[in-house]
GROMACS .gro file of C-alpha atoms in nm:
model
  234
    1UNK     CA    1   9.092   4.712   6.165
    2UNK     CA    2   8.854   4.822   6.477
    3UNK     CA    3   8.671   4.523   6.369
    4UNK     CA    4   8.919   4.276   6.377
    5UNK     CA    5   9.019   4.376   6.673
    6UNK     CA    6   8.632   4.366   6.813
    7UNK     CA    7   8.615   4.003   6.669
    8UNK     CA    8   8.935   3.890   6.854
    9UNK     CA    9   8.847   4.063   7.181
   10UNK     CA   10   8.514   3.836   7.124
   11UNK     CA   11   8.680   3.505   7.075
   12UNK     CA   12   8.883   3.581   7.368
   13UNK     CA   13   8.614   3.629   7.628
   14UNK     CA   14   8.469   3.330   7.473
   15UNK     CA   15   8.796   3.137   7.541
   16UNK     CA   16   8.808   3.271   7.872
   17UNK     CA   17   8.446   3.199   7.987
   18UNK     CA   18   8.458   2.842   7.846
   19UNK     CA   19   8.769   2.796   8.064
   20UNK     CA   20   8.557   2.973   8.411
   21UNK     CA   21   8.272   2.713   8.341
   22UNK     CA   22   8.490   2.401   8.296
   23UNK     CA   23   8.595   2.525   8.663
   24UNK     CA   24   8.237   2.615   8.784
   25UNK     CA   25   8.161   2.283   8.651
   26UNK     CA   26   8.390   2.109   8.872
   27UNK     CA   27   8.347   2.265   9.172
   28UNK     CA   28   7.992   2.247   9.153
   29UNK     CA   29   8.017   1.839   9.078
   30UNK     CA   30   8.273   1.855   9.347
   31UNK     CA   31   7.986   1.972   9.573
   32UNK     CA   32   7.706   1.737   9.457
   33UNK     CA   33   7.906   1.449   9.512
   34UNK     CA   34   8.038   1.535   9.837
   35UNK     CA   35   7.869   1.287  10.024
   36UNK     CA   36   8.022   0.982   9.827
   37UNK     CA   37   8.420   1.074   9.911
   38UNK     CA   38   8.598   1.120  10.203
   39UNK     CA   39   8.682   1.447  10.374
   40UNK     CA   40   9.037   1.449  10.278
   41UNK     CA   41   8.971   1.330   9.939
   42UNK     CA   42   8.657   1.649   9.950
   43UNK     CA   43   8.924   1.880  10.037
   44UNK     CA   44   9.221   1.800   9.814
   45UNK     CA   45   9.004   1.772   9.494
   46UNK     CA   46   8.883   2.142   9.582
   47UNK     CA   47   9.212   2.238   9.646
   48UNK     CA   48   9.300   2.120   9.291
   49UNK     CA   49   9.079   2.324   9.169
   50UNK     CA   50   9.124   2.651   9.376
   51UNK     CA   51   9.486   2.634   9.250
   52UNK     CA   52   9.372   2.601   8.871
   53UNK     CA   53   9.129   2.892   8.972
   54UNK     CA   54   9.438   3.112   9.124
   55UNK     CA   55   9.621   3.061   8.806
   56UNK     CA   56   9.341   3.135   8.586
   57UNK     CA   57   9.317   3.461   8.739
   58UNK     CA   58   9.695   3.527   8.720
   59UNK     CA   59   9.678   3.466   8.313
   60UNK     CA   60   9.335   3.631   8.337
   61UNK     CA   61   9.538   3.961   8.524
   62UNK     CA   62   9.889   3.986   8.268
   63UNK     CA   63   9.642   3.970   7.984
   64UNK     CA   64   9.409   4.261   8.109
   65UNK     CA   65   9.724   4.515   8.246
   66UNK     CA   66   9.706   4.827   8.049
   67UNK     CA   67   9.476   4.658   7.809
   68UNK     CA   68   9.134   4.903   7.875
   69UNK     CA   69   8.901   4.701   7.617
   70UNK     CA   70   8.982   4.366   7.839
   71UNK     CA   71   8.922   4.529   8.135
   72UNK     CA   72   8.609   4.665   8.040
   73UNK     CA   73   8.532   4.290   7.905
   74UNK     CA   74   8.687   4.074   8.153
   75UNK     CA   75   8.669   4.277   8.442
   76UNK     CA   76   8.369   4.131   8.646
   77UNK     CA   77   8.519   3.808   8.559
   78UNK     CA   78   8.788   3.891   8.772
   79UNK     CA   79   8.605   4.017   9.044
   80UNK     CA   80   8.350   3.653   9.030
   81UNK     CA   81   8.743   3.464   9.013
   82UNK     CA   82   8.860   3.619   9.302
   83UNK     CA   83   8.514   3.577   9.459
   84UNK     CA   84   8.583   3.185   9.434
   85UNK     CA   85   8.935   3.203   9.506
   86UNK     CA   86   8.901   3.401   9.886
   87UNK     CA   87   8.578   3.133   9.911
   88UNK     CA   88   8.354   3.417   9.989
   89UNK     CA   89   8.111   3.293   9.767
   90UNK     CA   90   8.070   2.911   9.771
   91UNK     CA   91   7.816   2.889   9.498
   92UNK     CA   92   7.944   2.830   9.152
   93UNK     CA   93   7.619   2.887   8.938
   94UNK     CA   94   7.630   3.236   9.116
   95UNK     CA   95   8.020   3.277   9.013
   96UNK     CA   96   7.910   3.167   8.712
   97UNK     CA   97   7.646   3.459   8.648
   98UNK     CA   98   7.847   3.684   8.790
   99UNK     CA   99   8.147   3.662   8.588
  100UNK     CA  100   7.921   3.714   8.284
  101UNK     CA  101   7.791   4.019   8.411
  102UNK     CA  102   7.430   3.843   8.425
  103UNK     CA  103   7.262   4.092   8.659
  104UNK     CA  104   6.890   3.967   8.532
  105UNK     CA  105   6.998   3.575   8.565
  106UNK     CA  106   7.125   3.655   8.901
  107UNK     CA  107   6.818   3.830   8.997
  108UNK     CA  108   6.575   3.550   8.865
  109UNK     CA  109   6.753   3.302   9.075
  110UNK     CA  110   6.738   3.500   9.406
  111UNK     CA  111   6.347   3.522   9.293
  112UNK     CA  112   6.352   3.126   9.274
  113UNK     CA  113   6.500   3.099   9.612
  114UNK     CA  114   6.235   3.304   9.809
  115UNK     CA  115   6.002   3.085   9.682
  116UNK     CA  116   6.200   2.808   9.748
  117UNK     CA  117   6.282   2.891  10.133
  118UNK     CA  118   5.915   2.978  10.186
  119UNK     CA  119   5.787   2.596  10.081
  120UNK     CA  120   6.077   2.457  10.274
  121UNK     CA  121   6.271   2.321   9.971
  122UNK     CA  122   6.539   2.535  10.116
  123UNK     CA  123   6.744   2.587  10.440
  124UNK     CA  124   6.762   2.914  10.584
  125UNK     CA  125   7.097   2.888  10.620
  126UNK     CA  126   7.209   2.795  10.206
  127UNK     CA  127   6.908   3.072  10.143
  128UNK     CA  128   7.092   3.302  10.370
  129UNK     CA  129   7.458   3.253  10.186
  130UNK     CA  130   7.324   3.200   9.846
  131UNK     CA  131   7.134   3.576   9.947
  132UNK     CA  132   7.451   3.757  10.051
  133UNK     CA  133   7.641   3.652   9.693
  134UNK     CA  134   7.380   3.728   9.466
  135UNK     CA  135   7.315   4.035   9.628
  136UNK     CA  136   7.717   4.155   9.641
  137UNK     CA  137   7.780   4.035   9.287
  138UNK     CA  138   7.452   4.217   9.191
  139UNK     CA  139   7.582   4.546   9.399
  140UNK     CA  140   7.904   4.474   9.214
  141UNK     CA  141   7.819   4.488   8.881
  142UNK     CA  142   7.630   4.813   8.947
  143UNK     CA  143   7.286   4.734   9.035
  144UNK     CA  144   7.110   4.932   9.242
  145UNK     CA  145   6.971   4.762   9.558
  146UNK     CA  146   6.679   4.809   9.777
  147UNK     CA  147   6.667   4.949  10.157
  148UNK     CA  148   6.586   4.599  10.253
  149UNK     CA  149   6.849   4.410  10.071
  150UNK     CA  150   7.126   4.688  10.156
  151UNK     CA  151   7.009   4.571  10.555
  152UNK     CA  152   6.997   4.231  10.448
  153UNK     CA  153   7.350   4.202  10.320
  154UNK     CA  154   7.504   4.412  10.653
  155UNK     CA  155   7.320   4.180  10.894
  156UNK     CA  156   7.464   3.888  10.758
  157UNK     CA  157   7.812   3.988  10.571
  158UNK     CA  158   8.067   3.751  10.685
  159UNK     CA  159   8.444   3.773  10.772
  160UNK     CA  160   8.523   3.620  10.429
  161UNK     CA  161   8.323   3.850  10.241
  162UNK     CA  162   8.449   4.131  10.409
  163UNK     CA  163   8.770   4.091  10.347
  164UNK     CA  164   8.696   3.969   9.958
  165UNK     CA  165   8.506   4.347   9.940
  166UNK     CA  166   8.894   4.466  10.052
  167UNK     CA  167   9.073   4.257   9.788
  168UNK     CA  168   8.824   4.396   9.546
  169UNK     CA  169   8.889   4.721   9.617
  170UNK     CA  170   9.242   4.692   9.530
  171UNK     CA  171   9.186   4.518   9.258
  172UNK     CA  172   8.963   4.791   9.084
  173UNK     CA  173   9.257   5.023   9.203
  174UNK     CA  174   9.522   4.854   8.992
  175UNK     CA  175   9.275   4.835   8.669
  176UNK     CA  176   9.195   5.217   8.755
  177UNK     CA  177   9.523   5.331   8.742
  178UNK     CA  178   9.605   5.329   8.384
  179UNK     CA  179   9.318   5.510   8.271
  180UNK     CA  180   9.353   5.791   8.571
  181UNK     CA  181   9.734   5.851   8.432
  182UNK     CA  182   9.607   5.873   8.083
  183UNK     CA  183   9.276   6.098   8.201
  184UNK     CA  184   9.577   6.304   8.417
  185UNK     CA  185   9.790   6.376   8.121
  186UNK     CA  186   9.500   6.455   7.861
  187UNK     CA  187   9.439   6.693   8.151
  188UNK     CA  188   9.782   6.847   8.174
  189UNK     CA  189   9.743   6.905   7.812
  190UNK     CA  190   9.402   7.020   7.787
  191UNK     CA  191   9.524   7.291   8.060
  192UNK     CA  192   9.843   7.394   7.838
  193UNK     CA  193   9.684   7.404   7.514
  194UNK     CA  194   9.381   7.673   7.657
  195UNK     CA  195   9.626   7.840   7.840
  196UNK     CA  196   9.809   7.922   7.477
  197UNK     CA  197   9.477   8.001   7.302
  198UNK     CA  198   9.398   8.224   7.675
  199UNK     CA  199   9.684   8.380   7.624
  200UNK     CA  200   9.705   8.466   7.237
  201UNK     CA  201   9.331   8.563   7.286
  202UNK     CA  202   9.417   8.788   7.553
  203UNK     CA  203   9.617   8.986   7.348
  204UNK     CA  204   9.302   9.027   7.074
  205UNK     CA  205   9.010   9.014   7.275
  206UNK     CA  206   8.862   9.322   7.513
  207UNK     CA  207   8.839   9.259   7.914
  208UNK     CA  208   8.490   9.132   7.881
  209UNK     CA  209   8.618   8.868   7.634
  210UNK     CA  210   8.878   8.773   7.806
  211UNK     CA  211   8.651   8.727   8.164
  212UNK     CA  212   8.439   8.477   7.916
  213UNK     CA  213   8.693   8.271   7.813
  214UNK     CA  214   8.902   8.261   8.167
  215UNK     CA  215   8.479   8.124   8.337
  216UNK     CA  216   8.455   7.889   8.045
  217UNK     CA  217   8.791   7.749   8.105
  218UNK     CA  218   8.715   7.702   8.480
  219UNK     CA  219   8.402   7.531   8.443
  220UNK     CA  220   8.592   7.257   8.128
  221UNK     CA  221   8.864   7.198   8.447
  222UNK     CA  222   8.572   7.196   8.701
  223UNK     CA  223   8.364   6.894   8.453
  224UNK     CA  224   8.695   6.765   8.360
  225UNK     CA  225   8.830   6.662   8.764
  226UNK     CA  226   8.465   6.605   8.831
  227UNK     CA  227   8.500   6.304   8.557
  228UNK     CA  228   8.825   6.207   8.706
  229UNK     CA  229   8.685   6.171   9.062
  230UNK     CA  230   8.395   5.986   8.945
  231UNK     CA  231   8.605   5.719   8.793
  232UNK     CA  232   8.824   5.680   9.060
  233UNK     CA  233   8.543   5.599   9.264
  234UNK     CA  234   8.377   5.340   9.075
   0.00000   0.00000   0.00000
């Protein structure tokens, strides 16, 4: 049964990242081909798409609510979505690797365009955005940067990108708060059920015993909240 389940959780990110790459696909023809249409017909075309995006996303969010496999799964998907959706980052091959939690992809790229900006096959300026989304999606998904890129990404975060690190935020809060409810009430009853044992121990066990068991119970609580805080601020 687990592994049906496992098998249809697979077949759904598959769905679901076929769907994000028809989308990266367009925007990023949308963008090669920019300088054949007109401004208005530029911006209405990406329009088009941003909508599509938006209501991706809003499929993408019923189908993940209280569902804590798909969130797990699909999660940085919705993070590289919304990423595309506020237009803090502009480049879909880096939405791309993003939403597939591609931290080594991501990091090969970034590689590429040093090179690239040193021989002059790159502005400063693409170099520049290109560097602040790789390196957020890369902090996003958990990576640990270096001094230099943590100073690199404050000297040049933008407005936009700002604001898409409050959205995300939020975001994570919503998925988070199904999982802290269920860690709260495992808690409640983890405290209720020692408290019984505590209590018909007590009336077995000498003073010294009953010292033991009151420490060990303080230090389960003690691991237990430490957990809880932990994943409330991931």
């Amino acid at each position: 049964m687990a592994s049906r389940g496992k098998s249809e959780t697979g077949k759904l990110k598959q769905n679901m990242e076929e769907q994000l790459d028809r989308l990266m696909q367009q925007l990023q023809d949308l963008e090669e081909c920019r300088e054949d249409l007109e401004e208005e017909e530029y911006e209405e075309t990406k329009k088009e798409t941003l909508e599509q995006l938006n209501e991706f996303n809003e499929s993408l969010k019923k189908m993940v609510t209280g569902n804590m496999t798909l969130v797990d799964e699909l999660g940085g998907m919705q993070l590289a979505i919304q990423a595309a959706i506020s237009q803090a980052f502009k480049t879909p091959e880096v939405i791309r690797m993003f939403a597939k939690k591609q931290p080594g992809q991501l990091r090969t790229r970034l590689a590429e365009m040093d090179r690239d900006v040193m021989v002059g096959k790159l502005s400063r300026d693409v170099y520049t955005q290109q560097k602040v989304e790789i390196l957020t999606a890369l902090r996003k998904l958990g990576e640990k940067l270096t001094v230099e890129d943590e100073t690199f990404l404050a000297e040049n975060v933008t407005a936009t990108l700002s604001q898409f690190e409050k959205i995300t935020a939020d975001l994570v809060g919503e998925c988070g708060v199904v999982p802290l409810q269920l860690l709260l009430s495992a808690g409640t009853l983890l405290v209720l059920w020692l408290s019984g044992l505590l209590i018909l121990a007590a009336l077995r066990l000498s003073t010294c015993d009953v010292i033991f068991l009151l420490t060990f119970l303080a230090l389960l609580l003690f691991f237990f909240f430490l957990l809880t805080a932990v994943l409330v601020l991931i």
